[in-house]
Amino acid sequence: MMALEGILVLKTFLFYEEDIVMEKIFENHRSMNEIRKHSKNKHTPDKIDKNYGELIFPHISDKAMRPYFTGSMILSMDGRMGFQDDPSSRTLAKANKEDPTRGMADLWMVNVLRTFADAIILGGATLHAEPEFTGHVYDPELQQYRLEMPGQFNPIPWNILITRNPENLPWQHPVLDTSEIPVLMVIPSDKMENISLCAGKNFCYQQVKIEKKSDIMKAEFLREDEEKHLVAVLPEKDFPDWTLMMELLNRLDIKQVTVESPHWIYELMQNKALDEIFATHTGVYTGGSVIPGKKQAFPSEEAPVSELVSIHMTGNNVLMTRQKLRYGNGKK
Amino acid sequence: MMALEGILVLKTFLFYEEDIVMEKIFENHRSMNEIRKHSKNKHTPDKIDKNYGELIFPHISDKAMRPYFTGSMILSMDGRMGFQDDPSSRTLAKANKEDPTRGMADLWMVNVLRTFADAIILGGATLHAEPEFTGHVYDPELQQYRLEMPGQFNPIPWNILITRNPENLPWQHPVLDTSEIPVLMVIPSDKMENISLCAGKNFCYQQVKIEKKSDIMKAEFLREDEEKHLVAVLPEKDFPDWTLMMELLNRLDIKQVTVESPHWIYELMQNKALDEIFATHTGVYTGGSVIPGKKQAFPSEEAPVSELVSIHMTGNNVLMTRQKLRYGNGKK
């Protein structure tokens, strides 16, 4: 990412059509009709329509008082996020030597989900593992779609980092150090003193202490002309308090969130708040114990049930699934 | 399982057509043609043909000097074999409240694979967890198919148990205590003295000590009229020596093996000997760490690659895959 004469040049990645070849092998018509019925924006951007097919999202009811959450992850055929000797998801994708796109189709799908997102929940580990990572749409055609829909999407989605240990973050990472990237950092109150809000940057983070709902209503942040860099300080107890989190996301007008951190995917499932998962299953076996949700087991009586909305295939051994999650007790 | 006036009555399980409804959503034609080309028996039993479609297996070349191995397992959408609070695969299958067959379609597929098997590799843990388990075809229609093909299949496949700790086996379990079930137990030489070959049974196990290939050729076991209960004692070092194992299986005329133990599925993959996996992915998320191959990680450079041969679906959230495995370095 570079700034040229004050104009931000976003890192781009060209996804040619031959790199993102996929074929839909299954569609759940009942489920798609349900989504159509509850969708406000029924337009699928051209490039997505051409390569993936219709992709729209239900408008979550105002009663839900929270954004619509989609998770995105790549897993091996045996459900691992990576190899024991190299846990990165890119290595996993590339180990599949029969994937004709060498992981590009999966990477594009991550970008497709970002296209519809007001915010991206990242994991702290990602920043450490990927020094060039930023949470924006790498595909210029999809980015153009965001820009042509003013009022609906900001150019760059909020990059959200929820962390108990902000002192361990790599503060020189582009996500944390680029003035044009809106960042919402969420930390517990006992770590408030440990972070510097301006150090080494040409901008400062605005810190907002939140102890109860009314603090969010009252807070005077985010005047239209301001850069968006927030540190939300939430109570240490039960961090992060999801009732306060949802309220904060609403206040920031965040209506759809793509969750790229496996940890927060499982945490949102435990809170019955993850609406969908887009999972790529790539055709390799890894063995080992690099798995998402290792310490976030569900009791057998309360396992989230996944309904397949659609399945796409790339080559003969990459499955890309769209899954709607359902939770027990009638809650969603 | 009961013996009535000397005639063995096998435990049966009726699989009605409405319990095993599945739809093929993908077939890899190139892969199927390859299988057809190398298949000797091109006949699919009627019930399988009607509900699943064509199911034939390649005849493994004599040069391979080993049987054809198919693995069978059920996994959650996130690749777990079970829940942290209840690791049994039946609980996993039943936790999927949207599976219209409540796990029956998956259980039937296990029986389908047994139909074609000269032997089943079981895990010791299965015996402990499932007191009523036996390794035979529960579906009477499929069992009839085995019986009508004399010379090709014995009525009951060999039940194979490979264990470093035979002293821990539940010796009163029906698998180990039913004279009509052929059993091949494989133990290391240092445990030879620890097991009793006749105790409490109306039959005895024949013990065969194998230190080298020629011991297998020379051994005088399995005269046609004898019951088949063998304890093969293999060297303690590098137990089990797979070269000796394959030789032993050849000598016993075992040409196709279905592997139902996750541990041995991964061990055979590490030996580049597992030919196919039939994996059911049932639509629940479990989290936790009940995973197959946890301590059997593959290096990222040597991950087995899986090619999908076919995918069947039951309802909207059960995927049943047939996968052909490929290993690096041109070996299979």
XYZ file of C-alpha atoms in Angstrom:
664
model
C 0.000 0.000 0.000
C 1.442 3.363 -0.997
C 0.371 6.947 -0.774
C 1.035 8.946 -3.967
C 0.662 12.699 -3.591
C -1.865 12.169 -0.865
C -3.904 9.625 -2.806
C -3.964 6.202 -1.298
C -3.050 3.425 -3.673
C -4.495 0.219 -2.361
C -2.624 -3.011 -2.845
C -4.324 -4.829 -5.684
C -4.309 -8.368 -6.871
C -5.528 -9.280 -10.329
C -7.823 -12.259 -10.407
C -8.083 -13.409 -14.004
C -11.079 -15.482 -14.947
C -8.951 -18.576 -15.551
C -7.674 -18.316 -11.968
C -11.081 -18.396 -10.397
C -12.792 -21.134 -12.350
C -15.460 -22.823 -10.287
C -18.584 -24.798 -11.006
C -21.702 -24.895 -8.889
C -22.527 -28.533 -8.194
C -25.281 -28.008 -5.654
C -27.801 -25.345 -4.776
C -30.358 -25.555 -2.011
C -33.307 -23.850 -3.662
C -35.406 -23.528 -0.512
C -32.544 -21.891 1.286
C -31.765 -19.531 -1.615
C -35.416 -18.520 -1.831
C -35.396 -17.767 1.880
C -32.354 -15.529 1.400
C -33.966 -13.777 -1.579
C -37.109 -13.135 0.442
C -35.146 -11.375 3.175
C -32.699 -9.547 0.970
C -32.804 -5.792 0.376
C -30.002 -5.545 -2.155
C -30.730 -8.178 -4.782
C -27.926 -7.198 -7.140
C -24.928 -9.484 -7.558
C -21.854 -7.650 -8.899
C -21.150 -8.737 -12.490
C -17.830 -10.462 -11.936
C -19.275 -12.463 -9.055
C -22.413 -13.338 -10.988
C -20.373 -14.542 -13.925
C -17.927 -16.701 -11.985
C -19.806 -17.747 -8.869
C -23.436 -17.053 -9.623
C -26.027 -15.193 -7.607
C -24.701 -13.995 -4.262
C -26.972 -11.962 -2.059
C -27.413 -11.780 1.673
C -30.501 -11.507 3.828
C -31.070 -8.216 5.537
C -30.906 -8.969 9.211
C -33.980 -7.722 11.040
C -33.617 -4.593 13.153
C -34.827 -6.628 16.099
C -31.631 -8.647 15.995
C -29.774 -5.494 17.000
C -26.575 -6.819 15.551
C -24.807 -7.090 12.178
C -24.995 -10.090 9.849
C -21.897 -12.234 10.386
C -20.306 -14.443 7.743
C -17.252 -16.541 8.578
C -14.652 -17.514 6.042
C -12.050 -20.231 6.342
C -10.064 -22.795 4.419
C -9.692 -26.301 5.779
C -8.004 -29.498 4.661
C -10.161 -32.550 3.904
C -9.607 -33.543 7.534
C -10.584 -30.149 8.903
C -7.170 -28.630 9.688
C -6.294 -24.970 9.091
C -2.715 -25.820 8.285
C 0.175 -28.204 8.653
C 1.944 -28.928 11.906
C 5.232 -27.842 10.316
C 3.700 -24.750 8.659
C 0.325 -23.542 9.895
C -0.235 -20.853 7.239
C -3.390 -21.155 5.191
C -1.534 -20.253 1.980
C 0.765 -23.262 2.437
C -2.314 -25.412 2.956
C -3.920 -24.128 -0.238
C -0.719 -24.609 -2.230
C -0.064 -28.114 -0.900
C -3.031 -29.195 -2.977
C -1.134 -29.842 -6.171
C -4.304 -30.759 -8.040
C -6.012 -27.430 -7.422
C -5.825 -25.849 -10.899
C -5.948 -22.369 -9.326
C -3.344 -23.122 -6.621
C -5.539 -21.509 -4.000
C -6.493 -18.438 -6.054
C -10.181 -19.351 -6.217
C -10.284 -19.564 -2.428
C -8.424 -16.267 -2.046
C -10.860 -14.650 -4.429
C -13.798 -15.869 -2.347
C -12.273 -14.131 0.682
C -12.278 -10.962 -1.421
C -15.846 -11.587 -2.553
C -16.977 -11.662 1.078
C -15.025 -8.500 1.841
C -16.860 -6.814 -1.019
C -20.109 -7.016 0.954
C -18.595 -6.214 4.325
C -18.714 -3.066 6.404
C -16.125 -4.641 8.653
C -13.659 -7.515 8.816
C -12.782 -9.229 12.081
C -9.113 -10.141 11.924
C -7.060 -12.244 14.277
C -3.973 -10.874 15.991
C -2.061 -13.938 14.788
C -2.732 -12.972 11.171
C -0.920 -9.652 11.637
C 2.099 -11.450 13.037
C 2.083 -14.123 10.327
C 1.363 -11.881 7.341
C 3.300 -8.597 7.285
C 1.676 -7.495 4.011
C -1.889 -8.306 4.959
C -4.543 -5.592 4.955
C -8.274 -5.937 5.300
C -9.574 -4.506 2.053
C -10.794 -5.778 -1.307
C -7.695 -6.714 -3.337
C -9.630 -7.281 -6.560
C -9.936 -3.867 -8.315
C -13.144 -4.848 -10.110
C -14.850 -5.772 -6.858
C -13.425 -2.676 -5.188
C -14.970 -0.613 -7.973
C -18.330 -2.113 -7.069
C -17.925 -0.879 -3.487
C -17.038 2.590 -4.709
C -20.008 2.766 -7.038
C -22.379 2.103 -4.226
C -21.779 5.259 -2.160
C -23.675 5.344 1.077
C -23.758 1.606 1.172
C -20.093 0.771 1.569
C -17.091 2.756 2.665
C -14.059 2.319 0.407
C -12.273 0.225 3.011
C -14.118 -1.920 5.545
C -13.395 -1.432 9.215
C -10.506 -3.658 10.236
C -11.551 -4.970 13.638
C -9.073 -6.416 16.100
C -10.382 -7.795 19.365
C -7.517 -8.561 21.689
C -6.823 -9.202 25.328
C -3.169 -8.347 24.750
C -2.840 -5.173 22.689
C 0.720 -4.739 23.975
C 1.733 -7.731 21.829
C 0.383 -6.306 18.571
C 2.883 -5.408 15.833
C 2.247 -1.672 15.889
C 4.187 -1.005 12.692
C 1.988 -3.390 10.702
C 0.219 -1.616 7.792
C -3.211 -2.410 9.245
C -2.347 -0.430 12.377
C -0.252 2.226 10.722
C -2.092 3.365 7.592
C -4.231 6.414 8.122
C -6.721 5.443 5.395
C -7.614 2.094 6.940
C -10.410 2.443 9.466
C -9.484 0.424 12.535
C -11.558 -0.581 15.514
C -9.447 -2.096 18.201
C -11.229 -3.637 21.152
C -9.264 -4.120 24.354
C -10.041 -4.862 28.008
C -9.935 -2.033 30.537
C -6.921 -3.394 32.427
C -4.815 -2.917 29.292
C -5.875 0.686 28.738
C -2.607 2.143 30.007
C -0.453 -0.268 28.044
C -0.986 1.175 24.619
C 0.181 4.364 23.076
C -2.489 6.121 21.041
C -0.260 8.172 18.743
C 3.268 6.842 18.959
C 5.179 6.784 15.685
C 2.153 7.512 13.546
C 0.842 10.489 11.689
C -2.509 9.933 13.329
C -3.816 9.050 16.739
C -6.279 6.462 17.932
C -9.312 7.820 19.686
C -9.948 5.927 22.880
C -13.497 5.311 24.079
C -14.162 3.729 27.426
C -17.334 1.669 27.450
C -18.773 0.280 30.651
C -22.429 0.172 29.765
C -24.756 0.651 26.805
C -25.358 4.327 27.458
C -21.619 5.034 27.086
C -21.942 3.998 23.460
C -24.945 6.219 22.800
C -23.298 9.198 24.416
C -19.844 8.842 22.929
C -18.951 11.593 20.509
C -16.843 9.759 18.065
C -16.602 9.548 14.353
C -17.532 12.912 13.064
C -17.966 12.519 9.299
C -14.718 14.312 8.426
C -12.533 12.384 10.792
C -10.256 9.503 10.179
C -11.469 6.410 11.833
C -9.127 4.934 14.374
C -10.790 3.799 17.508
C -9.747 1.930 20.589
C -12.844 0.701 22.389
C -12.076 -0.191 25.983
C -14.512 -2.817 27.227
C -14.879 -4.245 30.737
C -12.192 -6.717 31.698
C -14.814 -9.131 33.031
C -16.242 -11.507 30.382
C -14.212 -9.723 27.718
C -15.486 -9.013 25.146
C -19.033 -8.390 26.334
C -20.946 -9.236 23.160
C -24.000 -7.183 24.109
C -21.799 -4.094 24.241
C -19.907 -5.210 21.108
C -23.107 -5.506 19.087
C -24.285 -2.129 20.322
C -20.976 -0.585 19.319
C -21.096 -2.149 15.842
C -24.646 -0.846 15.393
C -23.595 2.635 16.463
C -20.802 2.521 13.867
C -23.379 1.557 11.240
C -21.722 -1.801 10.623
C -24.375 -4.035 9.082
C -22.381 -6.916 7.650
C -19.161 -8.374 9.004
C -16.893 -10.995 7.493
C -14.984 -12.913 10.140
C -11.594 -14.145 9.005
C -10.264 -15.198 12.375
C -11.061 -18.820 13.289
C -11.024 -17.929 16.977
C -13.765 -15.324 16.558
C -15.721 -17.571 14.181
C -16.026 -20.110 17.012
C -16.667 -17.428 19.623
C -19.524 -16.039 17.534
C -20.916 -19.549 17.067
C -20.855 -19.988 20.833
C -22.861 -16.771 21.040
C -25.274 -18.074 18.382
C -24.451 -15.041 16.281
C -22.524 -16.405 13.301
C -25.037 -16.507 10.451
C -23.085 -18.224 7.695
C -19.792 -19.928 7.016
C -18.055 -19.929 3.659
C -15.665 -22.848 3.984
C -13.246 -24.080 1.382
C -12.272 -27.717 1.758
C -9.081 -28.283 -0.168
C -8.135 -31.814 -1.203
C -5.231 -32.675 1.055
C -4.865 -34.523 4.340
C -2.636 -32.848 6.894
C -3.084 -34.742 10.167
C -1.783 -32.890 13.206
C -3.608 -30.541 15.516
C -3.751 -27.159 13.768
C -7.519 -26.892 14.058
C -9.931 -24.034 14.592
C -11.970 -24.113 17.794
C -9.678 -26.570 19.539
C -10.500 -25.090 22.950
C -13.994 -23.982 21.966
C -15.840 -27.298 22.042
C -19.617 -27.378 21.767
C -21.603 -29.704 24.006
C -23.147 -32.447 21.868
C -26.632 -31.169 22.723
C -25.845 -27.660 21.513
C -23.872 -28.153 18.350
C -24.528 -25.558 15.657
C -26.171 -27.237 12.692
C -25.045 -26.211 9.239
C -27.312 -26.265 6.201
C -25.593 -26.234 2.852
C -26.825 -23.369 0.703
C -24.522 -24.162 -2.199
C -21.400 -26.063 -3.137
C -18.936 -25.003 -5.814
C -16.029 -27.060 -7.039
C -12.703 -26.001 -8.464
C -10.964 -28.808 -10.281
C -11.633 -32.243 -8.868
C -10.727 -31.672 -5.267
C -11.606 -28.226 -3.978
C -15.047 -27.779 -2.446
C -16.311 -24.303 -1.692
C -19.378 -24.373 0.495
C -21.822 -21.730 1.621
C -23.414 -22.816 4.885
C -26.248 -21.305 6.867
C -25.893 -21.949 10.577
C -28.748 -22.820 12.897
C -28.664 -22.871 16.643
C -30.833 -24.717 19.145
C -33.615 -23.255 21.275
C -35.116 -21.326 18.387
C -32.432 -18.641 18.772
C -30.314 -17.548 15.899
C -25.253 -62.555 17.566
C -26.694 -65.908 18.637
C -25.997 -69.525 17.807
C -29.172 -71.568 17.301
C -28.592 -75.298 17.228
C -25.153 -74.786 15.885
C -26.212 -72.345 13.162
C -24.834 -68.866 13.575
C -27.434 -66.120 13.421
C -25.706 -62.911 12.504
C -26.928 -59.668 13.984
C -28.899 -57.920 11.267
C -30.050 -54.407 10.748
C -32.759 -53.560 8.265
C -31.968 -50.606 6.074
C -35.179 -49.508 4.413
C -34.915 -47.494 1.257
C -36.331 -44.397 2.930
C -33.524 -44.565 5.507
C -30.756 -44.504 2.975
C -31.921 -41.823 0.590
C -28.995 -40.120 -1.104
C -28.458 -38.194 -4.281
C -25.308 -38.107 -6.340
C -24.390 -34.457 -6.892
C -20.967 -34.977 -8.439
C -19.143 -37.653 -10.362
C -15.607 -37.410 -11.648
C -15.961 -39.185 -14.981
C -12.254 -39.476 -15.670
C -11.673 -41.055 -12.304
C -14.623 -43.450 -12.678
C -13.384 -44.515 -16.107
C -9.981 -45.193 -14.630
C -11.572 -47.412 -11.988
C -13.678 -49.233 -14.595
C -10.587 -49.877 -16.686
C -8.813 -51.558 -13.783
C -11.764 -53.400 -12.346
C -12.220 -57.158 -12.613
C -15.649 -57.425 -11.028
C -17.820 -54.852 -12.772
C -21.066 -55.845 -11.086
C -22.647 -53.528 -8.523
C -25.061 -55.345 -6.191
C -28.650 -54.311 -6.957
C -29.460 -52.535 -3.712
C -26.260 -50.499 -3.953
C -26.837 -49.706 -7.613
C -30.351 -48.527 -6.876
C -29.530 -46.297 -3.915
C -25.939 -45.232 -4.449
C -25.213 -45.973 -8.082
C -22.335 -47.826 -9.653
C -19.755 -48.952 -7.111
C -16.826 -50.967 -8.310
C -13.203 -51.091 -7.263
C -10.012 -51.355 -9.249
C -8.176 -54.633 -9.064
C -4.867 -53.819 -7.479
C -1.985 -55.077 -9.580
C -0.127 -58.151 -8.368
C 3.032 -56.093 -8.386
C 1.669 -54.042 -5.503
C 1.917 -57.158 -3.324
C -0.691 -55.812 -0.989
C -4.490 -55.579 -0.701
C -6.586 -52.611 -1.818
C -7.337 -50.434 1.215
C -10.418 -48.246 1.612
C -10.863 -46.106 4.716
C -14.212 -45.152 6.111
C -14.990 -42.389 8.572
C -17.566 -39.840 9.613
C -16.495 -36.299 10.407
C -18.220 -33.108 11.466
C -18.096 -30.085 9.142
C -14.988 -29.040 11.057
C -13.319 -32.423 10.744
C -13.899 -33.876 14.216
C -14.745 -37.535 14.839
C -16.887 -36.670 17.820
C -17.706 -34.231 20.582
C -15.413 -33.439 23.466
C -18.144 -34.516 25.898
C -19.036 -37.651 23.892
C -16.570 -38.873 21.288
C -18.767 -41.607 19.786
C -19.437 -41.378 16.068
C -23.082 -42.334 16.537
C -23.600 -39.277 18.790
C -21.961 -37.150 16.118
C -24.261 -38.518 13.422
C -27.335 -38.031 15.587
C -26.417 -34.497 16.651
C -27.187 -33.482 13.089
C -30.880 -32.869 13.588
C -31.364 -32.026 9.922
C -30.096 -35.361 8.637
C -33.354 -36.993 7.486
C -31.827 -40.451 8.041
C -30.365 -39.640 11.489
C -27.064 -41.232 10.520
C -28.547 -44.334 8.891
C -27.275 -43.467 5.413
C -23.750 -43.192 6.791
C -24.072 -46.461 8.707
C -25.310 -48.137 5.565
C -22.263 -46.922 3.642
C -20.044 -48.596 6.262
C -21.942 -51.806 5.484
C -21.603 -51.227 1.763
C -17.824 -51.104 2.127
C -17.838 -54.230 4.273
C -19.737 -55.987 1.494
C -16.656 -55.781 -0.728
C -14.127 -56.514 1.996
C -12.145 -59.630 2.732
C -11.079 -57.994 5.978
C -11.943 -55.078 8.263
C -9.295 -53.297 10.307
C -10.881 -52.357 13.623
C -9.528 -50.197 16.391
C -9.152 -51.500 19.924
C -11.044 -48.429 21.165
C -14.103 -49.469 19.142
C -14.337 -52.742 21.055
C -14.239 -50.888 24.351
C -16.767 -48.274 23.227
C -19.211 -50.576 21.453
C -19.961 -53.827 23.277
C -22.337 -55.022 20.541
C -20.098 -54.246 17.600
C -19.029 -56.982 15.199
C -17.253 -56.678 11.876
C -19.720 -58.161 9.442
C -22.348 -56.960 6.989
C -25.434 -56.033 9.037
C -27.670 -55.554 5.987
C -29.125 -58.986 5.086
C -29.551 -58.065 1.416
C -25.890 -57.120 1.098
C -24.867 -60.171 3.126
C -26.827 -62.300 0.649
C -24.684 -60.815 -2.125
C -21.531 -61.982 -0.344
C -22.958 -65.460 0.064
C -23.962 -65.729 -3.573
C -20.442 -65.035 -4.687
C -18.727 -68.146 -3.286
C -15.025 -68.206 -3.762
C -14.940 -64.435 -3.844
C -16.006 -63.574 -0.330
C -16.134 -65.516 2.895
C -19.410 -65.074 4.802
C -17.731 -62.898 7.410
C -14.701 -60.734 6.651
C -11.601 -61.151 8.762
C -11.810 -58.871 11.791
C -8.274 -57.531 12.130
C -7.004 -55.985 15.351
C -3.507 -54.563 15.385
C -2.496 -53.726 18.915
C 0.578 -53.028 20.961
C -1.366 -53.835 24.121
C -3.354 -57.045 23.675
C -3.557 -57.424 27.464
C -5.965 -54.479 27.512
C -8.426 -55.953 25.021
C -11.894 -56.861 26.291
C -11.570 -60.596 25.775
C -15.253 -61.319 26.315
C -16.247 -58.994 23.466
C -18.230 -60.840 20.734
C -15.560 -60.055 18.144
C -12.987 -61.953 20.176
C -15.289 -64.638 21.531
C -17.447 -65.852 18.633
C -16.084 -68.917 16.930
C -17.635 -68.033 13.552
C -15.911 -64.654 13.264
C -12.474 -64.991 11.690
C -10.040 -62.902 13.690
C -6.510 -61.858 12.928
C -4.864 -60.268 15.903
C -1.477 -58.701 15.373
C 0.704 -58.131 18.425
C 4.358 -57.337 19.130
C 6.682 -60.119 20.258
C 7.227 -58.704 23.745
C 3.512 -59.219 24.476
C 3.457 -62.829 23.355
C 3.385 -64.229 26.873
C 0.711 -61.832 28.058
C -2.225 -63.323 26.264
C -4.060 -66.545 26.797
C -4.880 -68.355 23.560
C -7.837 -70.433 24.762
C -9.037 -69.045 28.073
C -12.800 -69.040 28.541
C -13.560 -69.826 24.920
C -14.720 -72.884 23.070
C -11.918 -72.320 20.615
C -8.267 -71.389 20.729
C -6.239 -68.814 18.873
C -3.429 -70.172 16.781
C -0.269 -68.231 17.410
C 2.205 -67.642 14.592
C 5.522 -65.996 15.247
C 6.766 -63.984 12.304
C 10.244 -62.542 12.221
C 10.843 -62.504 8.511
C 9.045 -63.061 5.212
C 9.937 -66.741 4.989
C 8.135 -67.398 8.301
C 4.912 -66.423 6.565
C 5.497 -68.704 3.573
C 6.384 -71.637 5.785
C 3.654 -71.253 8.397
C 1.118 -74.040 8.316
C -1.967 -72.221 9.272
C -5.495 -72.081 8.027
C -6.262 -75.469 6.762
C -9.538 -75.170 4.884
C -11.601 -76.943 7.533
C -10.333 -74.946 10.458
C -11.817 -72.047 12.268
C -9.840 -68.923 11.701
C -8.435 -67.380 14.830
C -4.914 -66.207 14.494
C -2.500 -64.263 16.624
C 0.342 -63.036 14.464
C 3.335 -62.078 16.538
C 5.413 -59.454 14.742
C 8.751 -57.981 15.733
C 8.575 -55.460 18.545
C 10.776 -53.046 16.593
C 8.879 -50.732 14.221
C 5.663 -52.537 15.093
C 3.798 -53.314 12.923
C 6.273 -53.949 10.126
C 4.096 -53.192 7.107
C 6.166 -55.263 4.712
C 5.475 -58.317 6.845
C 1.845 -57.236 7.347
C 1.222 -57.020 3.597
C 2.870 -60.389 3.066
C 0.674 -61.905 5.749
C -2.496 -60.415 4.254
C -1.504 -61.777 0.834
C -0.901 -65.207 2.274
C -4.383 -65.103 3.841
C -5.810 -64.230 0.419
C -7.061 -60.857 1.649
C -7.483 -58.680 -1.457
C -9.603 -55.803 -0.215
C -9.632 -54.289 3.255
C -11.941 -51.668 4.715
C -10.258 -49.681 7.466
C -12.648 -48.415 10.121
C -10.075 -47.293 12.640
C -8.956 -43.661 12.201
C -5.566 -44.491 13.699
C -4.860 -47.137 11.052
C -6.303 -44.950 8.281
C -3.614 -42.378 9.052
C -0.922 -45.017 9.533
C -1.727 -46.474 6.108
C -1.649 -42.983 4.583
C 1.799 -42.494 6.099
C 2.798 -45.724 4.388
C 1.267 -44.498 1.110
C -0.953 -47.555 1.091
C -4.461 -46.214 1.699
C -6.106 -46.187 -1.728
C -9.427 -44.500 -1.028
C -11.355 -42.773 1.708
C -15.115 -42.804 1.994
C -15.778 -39.860 4.284
C -19.138 -38.636 5.459
C -19.213 -34.985 6.447
C -22.224 -34.412 8.625
C -23.600 -30.887 9.034
C -22.654 -29.954 12.571
C -19.788 -28.053 14.151
C -18.296 -29.653 17.230
C -15.129 -27.723 18.064
C -12.809 -29.507 20.487
C -9.947 -31.823 19.737
C -11.456 -35.232 18.968
C -9.723 -35.543 15.627
C -8.260 -38.423 13.662
C -4.513 -38.320 13.033
C -3.823 -35.786 15.782
C -0.343 -37.230 16.381
C 0.120 -38.391 12.791
C 0.864 -35.098 11.061
C 2.083 -35.053 7.472
C 4.905 -32.711 6.476
C 3.490 -30.032 4.170
C 5.641 -31.330 1.322
C 4.273 -34.844 1.625
C 0.574 -34.391 2.209
C -1.606 -37.041 0.604
C -3.726 -35.436 -2.089
C -7.330 -36.496 -2.383
C -9.237 -36.526 -5.650
C -12.996 -36.603 -5.373
C -14.458 -39.515 -7.294
C -18.039 -38.758 -6.312
C -20.149 -36.834 -3.838
C -23.552 -37.909 -2.591
C -25.839 -35.834 -0.428
C -28.435 -36.884 2.097
C -30.836 -34.089 2.931
C -29.291 -30.643 2.817
C -26.327 -31.141 5.066
C -24.759 -34.571 4.815
C -22.003 -35.027 2.253
C -20.770 -38.506 1.443
C -17.566 -38.436 -0.533
C -15.554 -41.085 -2.300
C -11.937 -39.956 -2.519
C -8.990 -41.474 -4.334
C -5.718 -40.755 -2.568
C -2.473 -39.885 -4.308
C 0.948 -39.767 -2.778
C 4.067 -37.899 -3.837
C 7.136 -39.343 -5.525
C 5.111 -41.376 -7.959
C 4.457 -44.014 -5.289
C 0.990 -45.135 -4.388
